[in-house]
């Protein structure tokens, strides 16, 4: 039995098998005394003998033993069970294969504002120490400007060291919040439709998601629905609170719907949170993208809510720099200290240069805020024009957009298509909107996202006649959309 290629493995031979057999026979004899200690080994031996006899002479016994034994052990942690599938991967891959116009993913495909680009260039080429670590919980100039800027908006004296945490994007802020505050068996109320990470993040923390859906109040037949027509039922929401409820997740403006929660709706949520001693995790990444005169209100600004709310923001959505991955959390120190514990024991630190660029961008905006030159005023005006452009284009082929009050997105009712072409290809249990989007990508060259992915499994069948489009796109992308829709319209008229 010579080692091959200088390695330590040896060839499978009769001598090896006999040796292994004798060892296990000895183990079998000992099992009479040791109470079955070696029975599992004997079972493995019988499995191996049958398998090895079918393998080519010359196969490495040690390698085969290793593979067989390691495959018997579950590798992934149980907290990953059921959350491994990601719809974004499926639709992004299909879009690239079909060379379609991507109106699915929520990112701008146009340049950030000049002042943000210049700030980043300065951060990269200026102070060489920005290439090194900074304070773990946030670059000092950034946490200082965030505290100053949002303190005025929330009506709070925000301490940059105790009330602000900088994270790897808003996604990182959400994950840190769930890990820090949600414990085994805690219930988390999620308002649907909801961004699809809230449920798996709750489950990974050991929590139990509890869902409540916004309900559509129908408009007149000839009028388009608006995202404001989707409302919370206060009685249904109240019924979801129990003694086990730990937190409620709020997203305003909402993704995918574009709904901006009114002050009256926020007051209902706030009252229930205070009544039941429940935390509020408020995802407000689209707060500057509101349209038609709507006003974004942070729930933390309502009486009694600062002490139980985490307010989450995103530089990516604020300055159209999603690749910088800078987010933040604002909240009282009694909550924030637990987020800092998770942060310091996981990522510990966020990239210094991108934090410096975000700090400088906020400093510039603070000088212009409330004036016509404010980027936070100009940007939503430009995006509202893109939203209106998309609405008119989608109407041309019989799609019925829901007028978005905010965010990057609008959803579109595809009920007419579901009636006319109900049997699109797909798995038997696949929601209709998912099958429709795949059909549309392959046959019409347009990418959207099925709205059913923003619902819990039990509710998906009730909302599988909507798809989501992103309108925060370059003019050339919208023109490419127009061309595809015109071709679609011509086919319908043929």
Coordinates of N, CA, C and O in Angstrom, one line a residue, residues 62-191:
X62 N -9.5 6.4 2.6 CA -9.5 7.4 3.5 C -10.4 8.6 3.0 O -11.1 9.2 3.8
X63 N -10.2 8.9 1.8 CA -11.0 10.0 1.2 C -12.5 9.7 1.2 O -13.3 10.5 1.6
X64 N -12.8 8.4 0.9 CA -14.2 8.0 0.9 C -14.8 8.0 2.3 O -15.9 8.5 2.5
X65 N -14.0 7.5 3.2 CA -14.5 7.5 4.6 C -14.8 8.9 5.1 O -15.8 9.2 5.7
X66 N -13.9 9.9 4.7 CA -14.1 11.3 5.2 C -15.3 11.9 4.5 O -16.1 12.5 5.2
X67 N -15.5 11.6 3.2 CA -16.7 12.2 2.6 C -18.0 11.6 3.1 O -19.0 12.3 3.4
X68 N -18.0 10.3 3.4 CA -19.2 9.6 3.9 C -19.6 10.1 5.3 O -20.7 10.4 5.6
X69 N -18.6 10.2 6.1 CA -18.8 10.6 7.5 C -19.2 12.1 7.6 O -20.1 12.4 8.4
X70 N -18.6 13.0 6.9 CA -18.9 14.4 7.0 C -20.2 14.7 6.4 O -20.9 15.6 6.8
X71 N -20.7 14.0 5.4 CA -22.0 14.3 4.8 C -23.1 13.9 5.7 O -24.3 14.3 5.5
X72 N -22.8 13.2 6.8 CA -23.9 12.8 7.7 C -24.2 13.9 8.7 O -25.3 13.9 9.3
X73 N -23.4 14.9 8.8 CA -23.6 16.0 9.7 C -24.2 17.2 9.0 O -23.7 17.7 8.0
X74 N -25.3 17.8 9.6 CA -25.8 19.0 9.0 C -24.9 20.2 9.2 O -24.4 20.5 10.3
X75 N -24.6 20.9 8.1 CA -23.6 21.9 8.1 C -24.2 23.3 8.6 O -23.6 24.0 9.3
X76 N -25.4 23.6 8.0 CA -25.9 24.9 8.3 C -26.6 25.0 9.7 O -27.1 24.0 10.2
X77 N -26.5 26.2 10.3 CA -27.2 26.4 11.5 C -28.7 26.4 11.3 O -29.2 26.8 10.3
X78 N -29.5 25.9 12.3 CA -30.9 25.8 12.2 C -31.6 27.2 11.9 O -32.7 27.2 11.3
X79 N -31.0 28.2 12.3 CA -31.6 29.6 12.1 C -31.6 29.9 10.6 O -32.3 30.9 10.3
X80 N -30.9 29.2 9.8 CA -31.0 29.4 8.3 C -32.1 28.6 7.6 O -32.3 28.9 6.4
X81 N -32.7 27.7 8.3 CA -33.7 26.9 7.7 C -34.9 27.8 7.2 O -35.4 28.6 7.9
X82 N -35.2 27.5 5.9 CA -36.3 28.2 5.3 C -36.1 29.6 4.7 O -37.0 30.2 4.2
X83 N -34.9 30.1 4.9 CA -34.6 31.5 4.5 C -33.5 31.6 3.4 O -33.0 32.7 3.1
X84 N -33.2 30.4 2.8 CA -32.0 30.4 1.9 C -32.4 30.9 0.5 O -31.5 31.3 -0.2
X85 N -33.6 30.9 0.1 CA -34.0 31.3 -1.2 C -34.2 32.8 -1.3 O -34.8 33.4 -0.4
X86 N -33.7 33.4 -2.4 CA -33.7 34.8 -2.5 C -34.3 35.1 -3.9 O -33.6 34.8 -4.9
X87 N -35.5 35.7 -4.0 CA -36.1 36.0 -5.3 C -35.3 37.0 -6.1 O -35.4 36.9 -7.4
X88 N -34.5 37.8 -5.5 CA -33.8 38.8 -6.2 C -32.7 38.2 -7.1 O -32.5 38.6 -8.3
X89 N -32.2 37.1 -6.7 CA -31.2 36.4 -7.5 C -31.8 35.8 -8.7 O -31.3 35.9 -9.8
X90 N -33.0 35.3 -8.6 CA -33.7 34.6 -9.7 C -34.0 35.7 -10.8 O -33.7 35.5 -12.0
X91 N -34.6 36.8 -10.4 CA -35.0 37.7 -11.4 C -33.9 38.5 -12.0 O -33.9 38.9 -13.1
X92 N -32.9 38.8 -11.2 CA -31.7 39.5 -11.7 C -31.0 38.6 -12.7 O -30.5 39.1 -13.8
X93 N -30.9 37.4 -12.4 CA -30.2 36.4 -13.4 C -31.0 36.3 -14.7 O -30.4 36.4 -15.8
X94 N -32.3 36.2 -14.6 CA -33.2 36.1 -15.8 C -33.1 37.4 -16.6 O -33.0 37.4 -17.8
X95 N -33.0 38.6 -15.9 CA -32.9 39.8 -16.6 C -31.7 39.9 -17.4 O -31.7 40.4 -18.6
X96 N -30.5 39.5 -16.9 CA -29.3 39.6 -17.6 C -29.2 38.6 -18.7 O -28.7 38.9 -19.8
X97 N -29.8 37.4 -18.6 CA -29.9 36.5 -19.6 C -30.7 36.9 -20.8 O -30.4 36.6 -22.0
X98 N -31.7 37.7 -20.6 CA -32.6 38.1 -21.6 C -32.3 39.5 -22.1 O -33.1 40.0 -23.0
X99 N -31.3 40.2 -21.6 CA -30.9 41.5 -22.0 C -32.2 42.5 -22.0 O -32.4 43.2 -22.9
X100 N -32.9 42.4 -20.8 CA -34.1 43.2 -20.7 C -33.8 44.5 -20.0 O -32.8 44.7 -19.4
X101 N -34.8 45.5 -20.1 CA -34.7 46.8 -19.5 C -35.0 46.5 -18.0 O -36.1 46.1 -17.6
X102 N -34.0 46.8 -17.1 CA -34.2 46.5 -15.7 C -34.9 47.6 -14.9 O -34.3 48.6 -14.6
X103 N -36.1 47.4 -14.7 CA -36.9 48.3 -13.9 C -37.3 47.6 -12.6 O -38.3 48.0 -11.9
X104 N -36.6 46.6 -12.3 CA -36.9 45.8 -11.1 C -36.2 46.2 -9.9 O -36.8 46.6 -8.8
X105 N -34.9 46.2 -9.9 CA -34.0 46.5 -8.8 C -34.1 48.0 -8.4 O -34.1 48.9 -9.3
X106 N -34.1 48.3 -7.1 CA -34.2 49.7 -6.7 C -32.9 50.4 -6.5 O -32.3 50.5 -5.4
X107 N -32.3 50.8 -7.6 CA -31.1 51.6 -7.6 C -31.1 52.6 -8.8 O -31.6 52.3 -9.8
X108 N -30.6 53.8 -8.6 CA -30.5 54.7 -9.7 C -29.4 54.3 -10.7 O -28.3 53.9 -10.2
X109 N -29.7 54.4 -12.0 CA -28.6 54.2 -12.9 C -28.1 55.5 -13.6 O -27.7 55.5 -14.7
X110 N -28.1 56.5 -12.8 CA -27.6 57.8 -13.2 C -26.6 58.3 -12.1 O -26.6 57.8 -11.0
X111 N -25.8 59.3 -12.4 CA -24.7 59.7 -11.5 C -25.3 60.3 -10.2 O -26.4 61.0 -10.3
X112 N -24.6 60.2 -9.1 CA -25.0 61.0 -7.9 C -24.8 62.5 -8.1 O -24.2 62.9 -9.1
X113 N -25.3 63.3 -7.2 CA -25.1 64.8 -7.4 C -23.6 65.1 -7.3 O -22.8 64.4 -6.7
X114 N -23.2 66.1 -8.1 CA -21.8 66.5 -8.2 C -21.2 66.7 -6.8 O -20.0 66.3 -6.6
X115 N -21.9 67.3 -5.9 CA -21.3 67.6 -4.6 C -20.9 66.3 -3.8 O -19.9 66.2 -3.1
X116 N -21.7 65.2 -4.0 CA -21.4 63.9 -3.4 C -20.2 63.3 -4.0 O -19.3 62.7 -3.3
X117 N -20.1 63.3 -5.3 CA -19.0 62.7 -6.0 C -17.7 63.5 -5.6 O -16.7 62.9 -5.3
X118 N -17.8 64.8 -5.5 CA -16.6 65.6 -5.1 C -16.2 65.3 -3.7 O -15.0 65.2 -3.4
X119 N -17.2 65.1 -2.9 CA -16.9 64.8 -1.5 C -16.2 63.4 -1.4 O -15.2 63.3 -0.6
X120 N -16.6 62.5 -2.2 CA -15.9 61.2 -2.1 C -14.5 61.2 -2.7 O -13.6 60.6 -2.1
X121 N -14.3 62.0 -3.8 CA -13.0 62.2 -4.4 C -12.1 62.8 -3.4 O -10.9 62.4 -3.2
X122 N -12.6 63.8 -2.6 CA -11.8 64.5 -1.6 C -11.4 63.5 -0.5 O -10.3 63.5 0.0
X123 N -12.3 62.7 -0.1 CA -12.1 61.7 1.0 C -11.0 60.7 0.6 O -10.2 60.3 1.4
X124 N -11.0 60.3 -0.7 CA -10.0 59.4 -1.2 C -8.6 60.0 -1.4 O -7.6 59.3 -1.1
X125 N -8.6 61.2 -1.9 CA -7.3 61.8 -2.3 C -6.8 62.8 -1.3 O -5.6 63.3 -1.4
X126 N -7.5 63.1 -0.2 CA -7.1 64.1 0.8 C -6.4 63.5 1.9 O -5.3 62.9 1.7
X127 N -6.9 63.6 3.1 CA -6.2 63.2 4.3 C -5.9 61.7 4.2 O -6.8 60.9 4.2
X128 N -4.7 61.3 4.3 CA -4.3 59.9 4.1 C -4.8 59.0 5.3 O -4.9 57.8 5.2
X129 N -5.1 59.7 6.4 CA -5.6 58.9 7.6 C -7.0 58.4 7.4 O -7.4 57.5 8.1
X130 N -7.7 58.9 6.3 CA -9.0 58.4 6.0 C -8.9 57.0 5.4 O -9.9 56.3 5.2
X131 N -7.7 56.5 5.1 CA -7.5 55.1 4.7 C -7.5 54.2 5.9 O -7.4 53.0 5.6
X132 N -7.5 54.7 7.1 CA -7.4 53.8 8.3 C -8.7 53.8 9.0 O -9.7 54.4 8.7
X133 N -8.7 52.9 10.1 CA -9.9 52.8 10.9 C -10.2 54.2 11.5 O -9.4 55.0 11.7
X134 N -11.5 54.3 11.7 CA -12.0 55.5 12.5 C -12.8 54.9 13.7 O -12.7 53.7 14.0
X135 N -13.5 55.7 14.4 CA -14.2 55.3 15.6 C -15.2 54.2 15.2 O -15.9 54.3 14.2
X136 N -15.3 53.1 16.0 CA -16.0 51.9 15.6 C -17.5 52.2 15.3 O -18.1 51.7 14.4
X137 N -18.1 53.1 16.1 CA -19.5 53.4 16.0 C -19.9 54.5 15.1 O -21.1 54.9 15.0
X138 N -18.9 55.1 14.4 CA -19.2 56.1 13.4 C -18.1 57.2 13.4 O -17.5 57.6 14.4
X139 N -17.7 57.6 12.2 CA -16.8 58.6 11.9 C -17.2 59.9 12.6 O -18.4 60.4 12.4
X140 N -16.4 60.5 13.5 CA -16.9 61.6 14.4 C -17.6 62.8 13.6 O -18.7 63.2 14.0
X141 N -17.1 63.3 12.5 CA -17.8 64.3 11.8 C -19.2 63.9 11.3 O -20.1 64.7 11.2
X142 N -19.3 62.6 10.9 CA -20.6 62.1 10.4 C -21.6 62.0 11.5 O -22.7 62.4 11.4
X143 N -21.2 61.4 12.6 CA -22.2 61.3 13.7 C -22.6 62.6 14.3 O -23.8 62.9 14.7
X144 N -21.7 63.6 14.2 CA -22.0 65.0 14.7 C -23.0 65.6 13.8 O -24.0 66.2 14.3
X145 N -22.8 65.5 12.4 CA -23.8 66.2 11.5 C -25.1 65.5 11.5 O -26.2 66.1 11.4
X146 N -25.1 64.1 11.7 CA -26.4 63.4 11.8 C -27.2 63.8 13.0 O -28.4 64.0 13.0
X147 N -26.5 63.9 14.1 CA -27.1 64.3 15.4 C -27.7 65.7 15.2 O -28.8 66.0 15.7
X148 N -27.0 66.6 14.6 CA -27.4 68.0 14.5 C -28.6 68.1 13.5 O -29.6 68.7 13.8
X149 N -28.5 67.4 12.4 CA -29.5 67.5 11.3 C -30.8 66.9 11.7 O -31.9 67.5 11.6
X150 N -30.7 65.7 12.2 CA -32.0 65.0 12.6 C -32.5 65.4 13.9 O -33.7 65.2 14.2
X151 N -31.6 65.9 14.8 CA -32.1 66.4 16.1 C -33.2 67.5 15.9 O -34.2 67.5 16.6
X152 N -32.9 68.4 14.9 CA -33.9 69.5 14.6 C -35.2 68.9 14.1 O -36.3 69.3 14.4
X153 N -35.1 67.9 13.2 CA -36.3 67.3 12.6 C -37.1 66.5 13.6 O -38.4 66.5 13.5
X154 N -36.5 65.8 14.5 CA -37.2 65.0 15.5 C -37.5 65.7 16.8 O -38.2 65.2 17.6
X155 N -37.0 66.9 16.9 CA -37.3 67.7 18.1 C -36.6 67.1 19.4 O -37.2 67.1 20.5
X156 N -35.4 66.6 19.1 CA -34.6 66.0 20.2 C -33.2 66.5 20.3 O -32.6 67.0 19.3
X157 N -32.7 66.5 21.5 CA -31.3 66.8 21.7 C -30.6 65.5 21.5 O -30.6 64.6 22.4
X158 N -29.9 65.3 20.4 CA -29.3 64.0 20.0 C -27.8 64.0 20.4 O -27.1 64.9 19.8
X159 N -27.4 63.1 21.2 CA -26.0 63.0 21.5 C -25.3 62.2 20.5 O -25.7 61.0 20.3
X160 N -24.3 62.7 19.8 CA -23.7 61.9 18.7 C -23.1 60.6 19.2 O -23.0 59.6 18.4
X161 N -22.6 60.6 20.4 CA -21.9 59.4 20.9 C -22.8 58.4 21.4 O -22.5 57.2 21.4
X162 N -24.0 58.8 21.9 CA -24.9 57.8 22.6 C -26.1 57.5 21.7 O -26.7 56.4 21.9
X163 N -26.5 58.4 20.8 CA -27.8 58.2 20.1 C -27.6 58.0 18.6 O -28.7 57.9 17.9
X164 N -26.4 57.8 18.1 CA -26.2 57.6 16.7 C -25.2 56.4 16.5 O -24.2 56.3 17.2
X165 N -25.6 55.5 15.6 CA -24.7 54.4 15.2 C -24.7 54.3 13.7 O -25.7 54.3 13.1
X166 N -23.5 54.3 13.1 CA -23.3 54.2 11.7 C -23.1 52.7 11.4 O -22.3 52.0 12.0
X167 N -23.8 52.3 10.3 CA -23.8 50.8 10.0 C -23.5 50.6 8.5 O -23.4 51.6 7.7
X168 N -23.3 49.4 8.1 CA -23.1 49.0 6.7 C -24.4 49.1 6.0 O -25.1 48.1 5.8
X169 N -24.8 50.3 5.6 CA -26.1 50.4 5.0 C -27.3 50.3 5.9 O -27.1 49.9 7.1
X170 N -28.5 50.7 5.5 CA -29.7 50.5 6.3 C -29.9 49.0 6.6 O -30.5 48.6 7.6
X171 N -29.5 48.2 5.6 CA -29.7 46.7 5.8 C -28.9 46.3 7.0 O -29.4 45.5 7.9
X172 N -27.7 46.8 7.2 CA -26.9 46.5 8.4 C -27.5 47.0 9.6 O -27.5 46.4 10.7
X173 N -28.2 48.2 9.5 CA -28.8 48.7 10.7 C -30.0 47.9 11.1 O -30.2 47.6 12.3
X174 N -30.8 47.4 10.2 CA -31.9 46.5 10.5 C -31.4 45.2 11.1 O -32.0 44.8 12.2
X175 N -30.4 44.6 10.6 CA -29.9 43.3 11.1 C -29.4 43.5 12.5 O -29.7 42.7 13.4
X176 N -28.7 44.6 12.7 CA -28.1 44.9 14.1 C -29.3 45.1 15.1 O -29.2 44.6 16.2
X177 N -30.3 45.8 14.7 CA -31.5 46.0 15.5 C -32.2 44.7 15.9 O -32.5 44.5 17.1
X178 N -32.4 43.9 15.0 CA -33.1 42.6 15.3 C -32.2 41.7 16.2 O -32.7 41.1 17.1
X179 N -30.9 41.6 15.9 CA -30.1 40.8 16.7 C -29.9 41.3 18.1 O -29.8 40.6 19.1
X180 N -30.0 42.6 18.3 CA -29.8 43.2 19.6 C -31.0 43.2 20.5 O -30.9 43.1 21.7
X181 N -32.2 43.2 19.9 CA -33.4 43.4 20.6 C -34.5 42.3 20.6 O -35.4 42.3 21.4
X182 N -34.4 41.5 19.6 CA -35.4 40.4 19.4 C -34.8 39.1 20.0 O -33.8 38.7 19.6
X183 N -35.6 38.5 20.9 CA -35.1 37.3 21.6 C -36.0 36.1 21.2 O -37.0 36.2 20.5
X184 N -35.5 34.9 21.6 CA -36.2 33.7 21.3 C -37.7 33.8 21.8 O -38.0 34.1 22.9
X185 N -38.6 33.6 20.8 CA -40.1 33.6 21.2 C -40.7 34.9 21.1 O -42.0 35.0 21.2
X186 N -40.0 36.0 21.0 CA -40.6 37.3 20.8 C -41.4 37.5 19.5 O -41.0 36.9 18.5
X187 N -42.5 38.2 19.6 CA -43.3 38.4 18.4 C -42.9 39.8 17.9 O -42.7 40.8 18.6
X188 N -42.9 39.9 16.5 CA -42.6 41.1 15.8 C -43.7 41.4 14.8 O -43.9 40.5 13.9
X189 N -44.4 42.5 15.0 CA -45.5 42.8 14.0 C -44.9 43.5 12.8 O -44.1 44.4 12.9
X190 N -45.2 42.9 11.6 CA -44.8 43.4 10.3 C -46.0 43.8 9.5 O -46.9 43.0 9.3
X191 N -45.9 45.1 9.0 CA -47.0 45.6 8.2 C -46.8 45.3 6.7 O -45.7 45.7 6.2

